[in-house]
Amino acid sequence: MSFSSAVKDELFLLDTKKKCCMLAELAGIASFTLKITDTGGRFIVDSDRTGKRVSFLCKKVFGLKDGLLSPANTGRGGKCFSLYYEEKDADIILKGLKKTNSALKADFEISSEILKESCCVKSFVKGAFLGGGLMLEPEKTYHLEFVAKRAQAVEDLSSVLDFFDESPKIIKRQKYYVLYFKSFESIETVLNIIGAHKSLMEFMNIKIEKEEKNQINRMTNCEVANMQKTNDAASESIRDIEIIMTTIGLDAIDDQLQEMALLRLANPDESLAKLAVLSGLSRSGVNHRLKKISDIARELR
C-alpha cells in the first residue's frame, strides 16, 4: 500500500460527529471532485471508499439518498469512481456549499460561512486531501500535492492554508491545477491538520531513518576519502624515495631521513599516525621528515 493510500485509510476511520464539520469535509471533497452538468452532479473520486464517504456525508448533511456509485475510466491516474446525483439533489448539494445560492455553475466557490470554526477548517483540508490529495513515498522524496481540474479549488484551499501560515506553490500541469508542498515541515503541518496522526508518526520515523542513513553515508564517504588521501600521500612518498634510491642512493641523505624512508617502504599503506607510533616520533615529526625527503626528490627530478 502506498503512503498516500495509508493516509486516506486513516482518515476514513476518523469519527466526525459535528454536522458543521461534515459539511466542511464534504465541501473539501466537492471542491476537488464535483463536476456539475445540466443533468446533475458527479463526484469523480479515486476509490469506492471515497465515494461511499461522500454518499454518507450527503445523507447526514442534506438528507439525500445514496448517489449512484460506479467505476469510471476518467480522471487522473486512470480508473476511478463516479458518484452521480440527479439535478434536484445536485442543486441541493451545490447550494449548500457554494458562495451564493444562484443557479448551478461548474466553477463554484466554497462559501466562507462553512469555514468559520477552526474544526471546520481542518475538516475542509481533510476533505480536500480525500478528494484531490496525493503524497509521494517519503522514503524517496518529500512531496504532497492537491490536484484539481478547477483553478478555484486550489485557490480556495490556498486561502484556507493561510490560516495555518502555510504558503504552498500552485502550478498548472497540463489540464490540472496543482497545489503542492516539498518541505518536511509543511507536509508535517498538513498531516497534523487533517488528523492523520498515525501517518504523521510514520512520516517522522521515516525522516529519522533517512537522516541516520545519510549520516552513515557521509561518515563512510569521509572515511573512504581519508583512506584515499592517505594512500595517495604514501604513494607519493614512496615515489620520492625511489627517485633518491635510483639516483644518489639512500646513503647520501641524513641518517634520520634514511630511517624514515626505510620505515615508509616497509609500511606502504600506513597513515602518518601509525608511522608516528612505529617511529616513536610525533605525527608532525613524521610529516616533517617525509617533507624533507620530498624536497630532495624534487631537486633530483
CSV table of C-alpha atoms in Angstrom, one decimal, residues 2 30 42 49 57 90 95 111 118 120 126 136 174 188 214-215 217-218 225 232 257 291 298:
chain,number,residue,atom,x,y,z
A,2,SER,CA,1.3,3.5,-0.9
A,30,ALA,CA,-16.6,18.5,-3.6
A,42,ARG,CA,-21.0,13.8,-10.4
A,49,ARG,CA,-14.4,4.3,-0.2
A,57,LEU,CA,-21.9,12.9,4.2
A,90,ALA,CA,-27.1,18.1,-7.1
A,95,LYS,CA,-26.5,25.5,-2.9
A,111,SER,CA,-18.8,29.7,1.0
A,118,SER,CA,-11.2,26.0,13.3
A,120,CYS,CA,-14.4,23.0,10.2
A,126,LYS,CA,-9.2,16.7,5.3
A,136,LEU,CA,4.7,10.5,-2.8
A,174,GLN,CA,-1.5,20.0,-18.5
A,188,GLU,CA,4.1,17.6,8.7
A,214,ASN,CA,22.6,9.9,5.3
A,215,GLN,CA,24.8,10.4,8.3
A,217,ASN,CA,26.8,7.6,4.2
A,218,ARG,CA,28.6,10.8,5.0
A,225,ALA,CA,38.2,9.9,1.2
A,232,ASP,CA,47.9,9.0,-2.3
A,257,LEU,CA,65.7,10.7,6.8
A,291,LYS,CA,58.6,16.6,3.5
A,298,ARG,CA,62.1,17.3,-6.2
